[in-house]
Amino acid sequence: MSFSFPRFGSGSTLCALLWVGCTAQPETQTRNRRIAERYDTSPLDVNALDTDSAARIRVLAMPVGEVVTRLDSLRFKARSYFAFSRGNRELTQADRYEAHFDANNNYHAVIDGGDEKVEAIGVGDTLYVRHNRGHFRRKASREAEARDRWGALAWSSLRGALEPFFGRLVLEKGPSESLQGRQTIRYRLKLGARSREDEQVVSALPVRTLPTAPPSRWRETAKALGLSGDIWVDADTGVVLQSKFEGRLEVEDRDVRPTQLIVRYQSEILEPSIAPSVEPPPNSREEYSRTPRPVDRLSFFRDRIPLEEAETENRPP
């Protein structure tokens, strides 16, 4: 049998779609109100995450729109490390994520996969994107959701790292601690018995829509072997302000010596509710788009049309 690792995804795939877009500030503020109306921002009982499965998964899988609505503005930084191994062979993927969200729903995101890096700035309804050290490109976008996808991709790294453990994830409540001038509750992460209640909550989660294709099915076939670490949850908003954990999984891709996976992840939110405004890049270029060639939908039998017309004319009445 030939040897092949499951693919986690490379930085090159992050450049698949360079969505870009522009409009006036009052329209942006109206859109911000519509975004806030999409999320249930009622208070969360962050003291019950060790006993309430629905509240636990809701906090850990909180979408970026709800996070920004609850905190108003923030800076987010994270690093992830995935190491697939089988026997004496190993494939690693290390990524860095940064995202800055301001009070006007603008953002600046950086996704760095080592060999490839994408930087995206969304201001108003305009998205500026550059690949590695290239120029920023801009283009009008008709859909706000398309403009916001790169920021969502950076934030979703937390859920992506924890998701393979959701079915057996257990939180142990720890002491209250102060982070970034805010009161938080520290929870210890570990694995427990598989919970039917947790599985029902996880299966009801909305499917993430991201600007890149999902990785191959290693997540669906992975079996959690171990997990240790901590998260710090903001007592007022329920947002995870800091996390640091390591986990082990086994990908059941063959009967003998299946692939082993180590996951390491750490993240932190800086300047919650006080992050400054995001500014557009000082220099950018209009996104170039080719004018499509005219399409002749009858080209495949165009040479038959004169013959058919002649046969019709010569046909006896």
Short mmCIF file of C-alpha atoms in Angstrom, two decimals, residues 3 9 54 57 86 118 177 224 249 290:
data_model
loop_
_atom_site.label_atom_id
_atom_site.label_comp_id
_atom_site.label_asym_id
_atom_site.label_seq_id
_atom_site.Cartn_x
_atom_site.Cartn_y
_atom_site.Cartn_z
CA PHE A 3 2.03 5.86 1.92
CA GLY A 9 -4.33 22.14 3.86
CA ALA A 54 -25.10 23.53 25.16
CA ILE A 57 -20.16 24.20 22.88
CA ARG A 86 3.00 7.15 10.76
CA VAL A 118 -2.53 36.04 2.88
CA GLU A 177 -8.35 35.43 37.05
CA ALA A 224 -9.35 11.53 20.40
CA LEU A 249 -5.69 11.88 17.95
CA ARG A 290 -10.52 40.09 -17.97
#
